[in-house]
Structures are given as C-alpha cells and as structure tokens.
CSV table of C-alpha atoms in Angstrom, one decimal:
chain,number,residue,atom,x,y,z
A,1,ALA,CA,-27.7,73.0,115.6
A,2,GLN,CA,-30.2,75.9,115.4
A,3,LYS,CA,-29.3,78.9,117.5
A,4,ILE,CA,-30.5,82.5,118.0
A,5,THR,CA,-28.0,85.2,119.1
A,6,GLN,CA,-29.1,88.5,120.5
A,7,THR,CA,-25.9,90.5,121.2
A,8,GLN,CA,-27.4,93.5,122.9
A,9,PRO,CA,-28.2,92.7,126.6
A,10,GLY,CA,-29.7,96.2,127.0
A,11,MET,CA,-30.6,99.1,124.8
A,12,PHE,CA,-31.6,102.7,125.6
A,13,VAL,CA,-33.7,104.9,123.3
A,14,GLN,CA,-35.3,108.4,123.6
A,15,GLU,CA,-39.0,108.5,123.3
A,16,LYS,CA,-40.2,109.1,119.7
A,17,GLU,CA,-36.9,107.9,118.2
A,18,ALA,CA,-36.4,104.6,116.3
A,19,VAL,CA,-34.4,101.7,117.6
A,20,THR,CA,-33.0,98.5,116.1
A,21,LEU,CA,-32.7,95.3,118.1
A,22,ASP,CA,-30.3,92.8,116.6
A,23,CYS,CA,-30.9,89.2,116.0
A,24,THR,CA,-28.8,86.6,114.1
A,25,TYR,CA,-29.6,83.0,113.6
A,26,ASP,CA,-27.9,79.8,112.6
A,27,THR,CA,-29.7,77.1,110.8
A,28,SER,CA,-29.1,74.7,107.9
A,29,ASP,CA,-32.8,74.5,107.1
A,30,GLN,CA,-34.1,76.1,104.0
A,31,SER,CA,-37.6,76.6,105.4
A,32,TYR,CA,-37.9,78.3,108.8
A,33,GLY,CA,-39.8,81.1,110.5
A,34,LEU,CA,-38.5,84.0,112.6
A,35,PHE,CA,-40.5,85.7,115.4
A,36,TRP,CA,-40.2,88.7,117.7
A,37,TYR,CA,-41.8,88.7,121.0
A,38,LYS,CA,-42.1,91.5,123.7
A,39,GLN,CA,-42.1,90.5,127.4
A,40,PRO,CA,-43.1,93.2,129.8
A,41,SER,CA,-42.5,92.7,133.5
A,42,SER,CA,-45.9,90.9,133.9
A,43,GLY,CA,-44.3,88.0,132.1
A,44,GLU,CA,-46.6,87.5,129.1
A,45,MET,CA,-44.9,86.9,125.8
A,46,ILE,CA,-46.6,89.2,123.3
A,47,PHE,CA,-46.3,88.3,119.6
A,48,LEU,CA,-45.0,91.2,117.5
A,49,ILE,CA,-44.1,90.1,114.1
A,50,TYR,CA,-43.3,87.1,111.9
A,51,GLN,CA,-41.1,86.5,108.9
A,52,GLY,CA,-41.0,83.4,106.8
A,53,SER,CA,-37.7,82.4,105.2
A,54,TYR,CA,-39.3,82.4,101.7
A,55,ASP,CA,-41.1,85.8,102.2
A,56,GLU,CA,-39.6,88.2,99.7
A,57,GLN,CA,-40.7,91.4,101.5
A,58,ASN,CA,-39.8,92.4,105.0
A,59,ALA,CA,-42.6,92.0,107.5
A,60,THR,CA,-44.2,95.0,109.0
A,61,GLU,CA,-46.8,95.4,111.7
A,62,GLY,CA,-47.7,98.9,112.7
A,63,ARG,CA,-44.6,100.5,114.3
A,64,TYR,CA,-42.7,97.2,114.0
A,65,SER,CA,-40.7,96.1,111.0
A,66,LEU,CA,-38.4,93.2,110.6
A,67,ASN,CA,-35.2,93.8,108.6
A,68,PHE,CA,-34.6,90.4,107.1
A,69,GLN,CA,-31.2,89.8,105.5
A,70,LYS,CA,-31.2,86.1,104.6
A,71,ALA,CA,-27.7,85.9,103.3
A,72,ARG,CA,-26.4,87.4,106.6
A,73,LYS,CA,-28.8,85.3,108.6
A,74,SER,CA,-30.1,88.3,110.5
A,75,ALA,CA,-33.6,89.4,111.4
A,76,ASN,CA,-33.4,92.7,113.2
A,77,LEU,CA,-36.4,94.3,114.7
A,78,VAL,CA,-37.0,98.0,114.1
A,79,ILE,CA,-39.3,99.9,116.3
A,80,SER,CA,-40.2,103.3,115.0
A,81,ALA,CA,-41.4,106.2,117.1
A,82,SER,CA,-40.6,104.6,120.4
A,83,GLN,CA,-43.1,105.0,123.3
A,84,LEU,CA,-42.6,104.6,127.0
A,85,GLY,CA,-44.8,101.5,126.9
A,86,ASP,CA,-42.2,99.8,124.7
A,87,SER,CA,-39.9,99.4,127.6
A,88,ALA,CA,-39.7,95.6,128.0
A,89,MET,CA,-37.6,92.5,127.2
A,90,TYR,CA,-37.6,91.6,123.5
A,91,PHE,CA,-37.0,88.1,122.3
A,92,CYS,CA,-36.1,86.8,118.8
A,93,ALA,CA,-37.1,83.3,118.1
A,94,MET,CA,-36.9,80.7,115.3
A,95,ARG,CA,-39.2,77.9,114.3
A,96,ARG,CA,-37.9,74.9,112.5
A,97,PRO,CA,-40.2,73.4,109.9
A,98,ILE,CA,-40.1,69.9,111.2
A,99,GLY,CA,-43.6,68.7,112.1
A,100,GLY,CA,-44.9,72.1,111.1
A,101,TYR,CA,-45.6,73.2,114.7
A,102,ASN,CA,-44.3,76.1,116.7
A,103,LYS,CA,-41.4,74.6,118.5
A,104,LEU,CA,-39.5,77.9,119.0
A,105,ILE,CA,-35.9,78.4,119.8
A,106,PHE,CA,-35.4,81.7,121.6
A,107,GLY,CA,-32.5,84.1,122.0
A,108,ALA,CA,-31.4,85.4,125.4
A,109,GLY,CA,-33.3,88.7,124.8
A,110,THR,CA,-32.6,92.4,124.8
A,111,ARG,CA,-33.9,94.7,127.5
A,112,LEU,CA,-35.1,98.0,126.0
A,113,ALA,CA,-35.5,101.1,128.1
A,114,VAL,CA,-37.4,104.1,126.5
A,115,HIS,CA,-36.5,107.4,128.2
A,116,PRO,CA,-38.8,110.4,128.1
B,1,ASP,CA,-60.8,87.5,128.0
B,2,THR,CA,-60.1,85.1,125.1
B,3,GLY,CA,-56.4,84.7,125.5
B,4,VAL,CA,-54.3,81.9,127.0
B,5,SER,CA,-54.8,81.8,130.7
B,6,GLN,CA,-52.7,80.1,133.3
B,7,ASP,CA,-53.3,79.3,136.9
B,8,PRO,CA,-51.8,79.8,139.4
B,9,ARG,CA,-49.8,82.8,138.5
B,10,HIS,CA,-47.4,82.4,141.4
B,11,LYS,CA,-46.6,79.4,143.5
B,12,ILE,CA,-44.1,79.0,146.3
B,13,THR,CA,-43.5,75.5,147.5
B,14,LYS,CA,-41.1,73.6,149.7
B,15,ARG,CA,-38.6,71.3,148.1
B,16,GLY,CA,-40.0,67.8,147.7
B,17,GLN,CA,-43.6,68.9,147.3
B,18,ASN,CA,-45.7,68.3,144.2
B,19,VAL,CA,-47.1,71.2,142.2
B,20,THR,CA,-49.6,71.4,139.3
B,21,PHE,CA,-50.1,74.2,136.8
B,22,ARG,CA,-53.1,74.6,134.6
B,23,CYS,CA,-53.4,76.1,131.1
B,24,ASP,CA,-56.5,77.1,129.2
B,25,PRO,CA,-55.6,77.8,125.6
B,26,ILE,CA,-57.5,79.9,123.1
B,27,SER,CA,-60.6,77.9,122.5
B,28,GLU,CA,-60.2,77.2,118.8
B,29,HIS,CA,-56.5,76.3,119.0
B,30,ASN,CA,-55.7,72.7,118.8
B,31,ARG,CA,-52.0,73.0,119.4
B,32,LEU,CA,-50.7,73.6,122.9
B,33,TYR,CA,-47.1,74.1,124.2
B,34,TRP,CA,-45.3,74.3,127.5
B,35,TYR,CA,-42.1,76.3,127.8
B,36,ARG,CA,-39.9,77.0,130.8
B,37,GLN,CA,-38.0,80.3,131.3
B,38,THR,CA,-35.4,80.9,133.9
B,39,LEU,CA,-34.1,84.3,135.0
B,40,GLY,CA,-32.1,86.1,132.3
B,41,GLN,CA,-32.9,83.5,129.6
B,42,GLY,CA,-35.3,83.1,126.8
B,43,PRO,CA,-38.0,80.4,127.1
B,44,GLU,CA,-37.1,76.8,126.4
B,45,PHE,CA,-39.4,74.3,124.8
B,46,LEU,CA,-40.8,71.5,127.1
B,47,THR,CA,-43.6,69.7,125.3
B,48,TYR,CA,-46.2,69.9,122.6
B,49,PHE,CA,-49.8,68.7,122.2
B,50,GLN,CA,-51.9,68.4,119.2
B,51,ASN,CA,-55.4,68.0,120.5
B,52,GLU,CA,-55.0,65.4,123.3
B,53,ALA,CA,-51.9,63.7,121.9
B,54,GLN,CA,-48.5,64.6,123.3
B,55,LEU,CA,-46.3,64.6,120.3
B,56,GLU,CA,-43.0,65.8,121.6
B,57,LYS,CA,-41.2,66.0,124.9
B,58,SER,CA,-37.9,67.8,125.4
B,59,ARG,CA,-35.1,66.2,127.3
B,60,LEU,CA,-35.6,69.0,129.8
B,61,LEU,CA,-38.8,67.2,130.9
B,62,SER,CA,-37.4,64.8,133.4
B,63,ASP,CA,-39.4,61.8,134.8
B,64,ARG,CA,-40.6,64.1,137.6
B,65,PHE,CA,-42.5,66.2,135.0
B,66,SER,CA,-45.8,65.1,133.5
B,67,ALA,CA,-48.1,67.0,131.2
B,68,GLU,CA,-51.6,66.1,130.1
B,69,ARG,CA,-54.3,67.4,127.9
B,70,PRO,CA,-57.1,64.9,128.5
B,71,LYS,CA,-59.8,66.3,126.3
B,72,GLY,CA,-57.8,68.3,123.9
B,73,SER,CA,-58.8,71.5,125.7
B,74,PHE,CA,-57.0,72.6,128.9
B,75,SER,CA,-53.7,71.2,129.9
B,76,THR,CA,-51.9,70.5,133.2
B,77,LEU,CA,-48.2,70.4,134.0
B,78,GLU,CA,-47.3,68.5,137.2
B,79,ILE,CA,-43.9,68.6,138.8
B,80,GLN,CA,-43.3,65.9,141.4
B,81,ARG,CA,-40.7,66.1,144.2
B,82,THR,CA,-39.8,69.6,143.3
B,83,GLU,CA,-36.2,70.7,143.5
B,84,GLN,CA,-34.7,74.2,143.7
B,85,GLY,CA,-33.6,74.0,140.1
B,86,ASP,CA,-37.2,73.8,139.1
B,87,SER,CA,-37.7,77.4,140.1
B,88,ALA,CA,-38.7,79.2,136.9
B,89,MET,CA,-41.6,80.6,135.0
B,90,TYR,CA,-43.7,78.0,133.1
B,91,LEU,CA,-45.3,79.4,130.0
B,92,CYS,CA,-48.2,77.9,128.2
B,93,ALA,CA,-48.9,78.8,124.6
B,94,SER,CA,-51.3,77.8,121.9
B,95,SER,CA,-51.7,78.0,118.1
B,96,SER,CA,-53.9,76.9,115.3
B,97,ILE,CA,-53.2,74.3,112.8
B,98,ASP,CA,-54.7,76.6,110.2
B,99,SER,CA,-51.9,77.4,107.7
B,100,ASN,CA,-53.1,81.0,107.5
B,101,SER,CA,-52.9,81.7,111.2
B,102,GLY,CA,-50.5,78.9,112.3
B,103,ASN,CA,-47.5,81.2,112.3
B,104,THR,CA,-48.8,83.0,115.4
B,105,ILE,CA,-48.3,81.4,118.7
B,106,TYR,CA,-50.0,83.0,121.7
B,107,PHE,CA,-48.5,82.8,125.1
B,108,GLY,CA,-50.1,83.1,128.5
B,109,GLU,CA,-48.8,85.2,131.3
B,110,GLY,CA,-46.9,82.3,132.8
B,111,SER,CA,-46.8,80.6,136.2
B,112,TRP,CA,-44.0,81.6,138.4
B,113,LEU,CA,-42.6,78.7,140.6
B,114,THR,CA,-40.3,79.3,143.5
B,115,VAL,CA,-39.0,76.2,145.3
B,116,VAL,CA,-37.6,77.0,148.8
C-alpha cells in the first residue's frame, strides 16, 4: 500500500536560515508524483512544489526545492532563507498514476516554527 | 478572487442534523475533489468528480454522505444525521485535465464542521 511518512512532528528554525523537512514514501508504482503543501492556521492548503518520479532534476520553486532521492524513496523539502511567514504546517503527499487524477495520499505533516 | 471557494467556512451543528457544504472550483478546472482532515492528520481523499461525473468514492464516504456536481461547475457535500465523529475540516480542491497543468491541485480554505 502507498504511504507517506513525515517523521518530524515539529521543527524550529531561525529566520533567514535554511531548513529541511523530511518525507519518505512507500510505493510499488513506477510512475507517481510527489507534492508539498503548506497549511497556515487559516486552513488553506497552499501548493508549493511538485516532483514527478521520472523527472531527472530536482524541482525548484523560488525558495523551495525538493531533494528527490528515488532509490531512498525520499522527497525532502528544503526552504532557504526562512521567513516568519513560513511558520505553518507542511504536508508531503503522493499521487498514484491510476486514472491520472490527483487522488493524493498525505503524510501527517510537520509543524514549522520560524523564530526571529 | 479566482481560487477555490468554500461555504460556509465554519458550521456548528447538533448531532443528528443535516449539513451541506458548497464548493466553487477554479472556473476552467474540470476535476473536483473532496478531502476530509481531522485534527493532527493530513487530508484524506473522499471523492472525485470529472465534470459532472462522480468517478470515485472513498470507503470513508458512508451512506450518510452524498456529493454532487450537477452541472460540472460547483459541488455540494451533504452529511445526513451528523455524528460527533464527522467533526473535521472538509476541503475542496480542483485541477485541470490539461497535462501541462494537471500536476497542480488547488485547495480551498476548507469548511470546518463541529458536531455537538
């Protein structure tokens, strides 16, 4: 069965420093997609970054990059130059290819606190 | 605002009452999803629509739950005879079938349900 594991319930980082949020996944599929979402206290899930299983390069979006290690089945999110507004819950998610639609399986999340 | 909108944002209801949530997806998106999120957990998939057709329902969607998307635009999620275990945030999301943008799924701010 597909599963996403986020082993860090909470993380602290100093403003302007980089932080890595861990995500490991389990799947027997060859084709899949990996997502990271940010959820502030308002509740909205904000899309951050996507990595396809066949993408050869790690995905980057502004201050966000995804450290994709396929053999280790890990997809860690790296946030560079942390800002106070980055404080939120962060969820890693996986999409199975079946049907081609975004039926996402989420991890339990990591709460990130950015300190000034 | 051209994002996914949900209404109401908060609902408190007595056990046994019926509730209905509405979701307006991004206008050009033909795929619509409902997820449920309980405290301390990541969202869990409930159901998926492509246009007006409901193509998948999770086992989490008991007989008391019904979702519709009558004209392939907005969607409603109704819970009949609510139970305390239904207390959660109900998230709606949408995406495009376009292969170039279909990897991004956009979520609304969610509808918080409290059953007392």
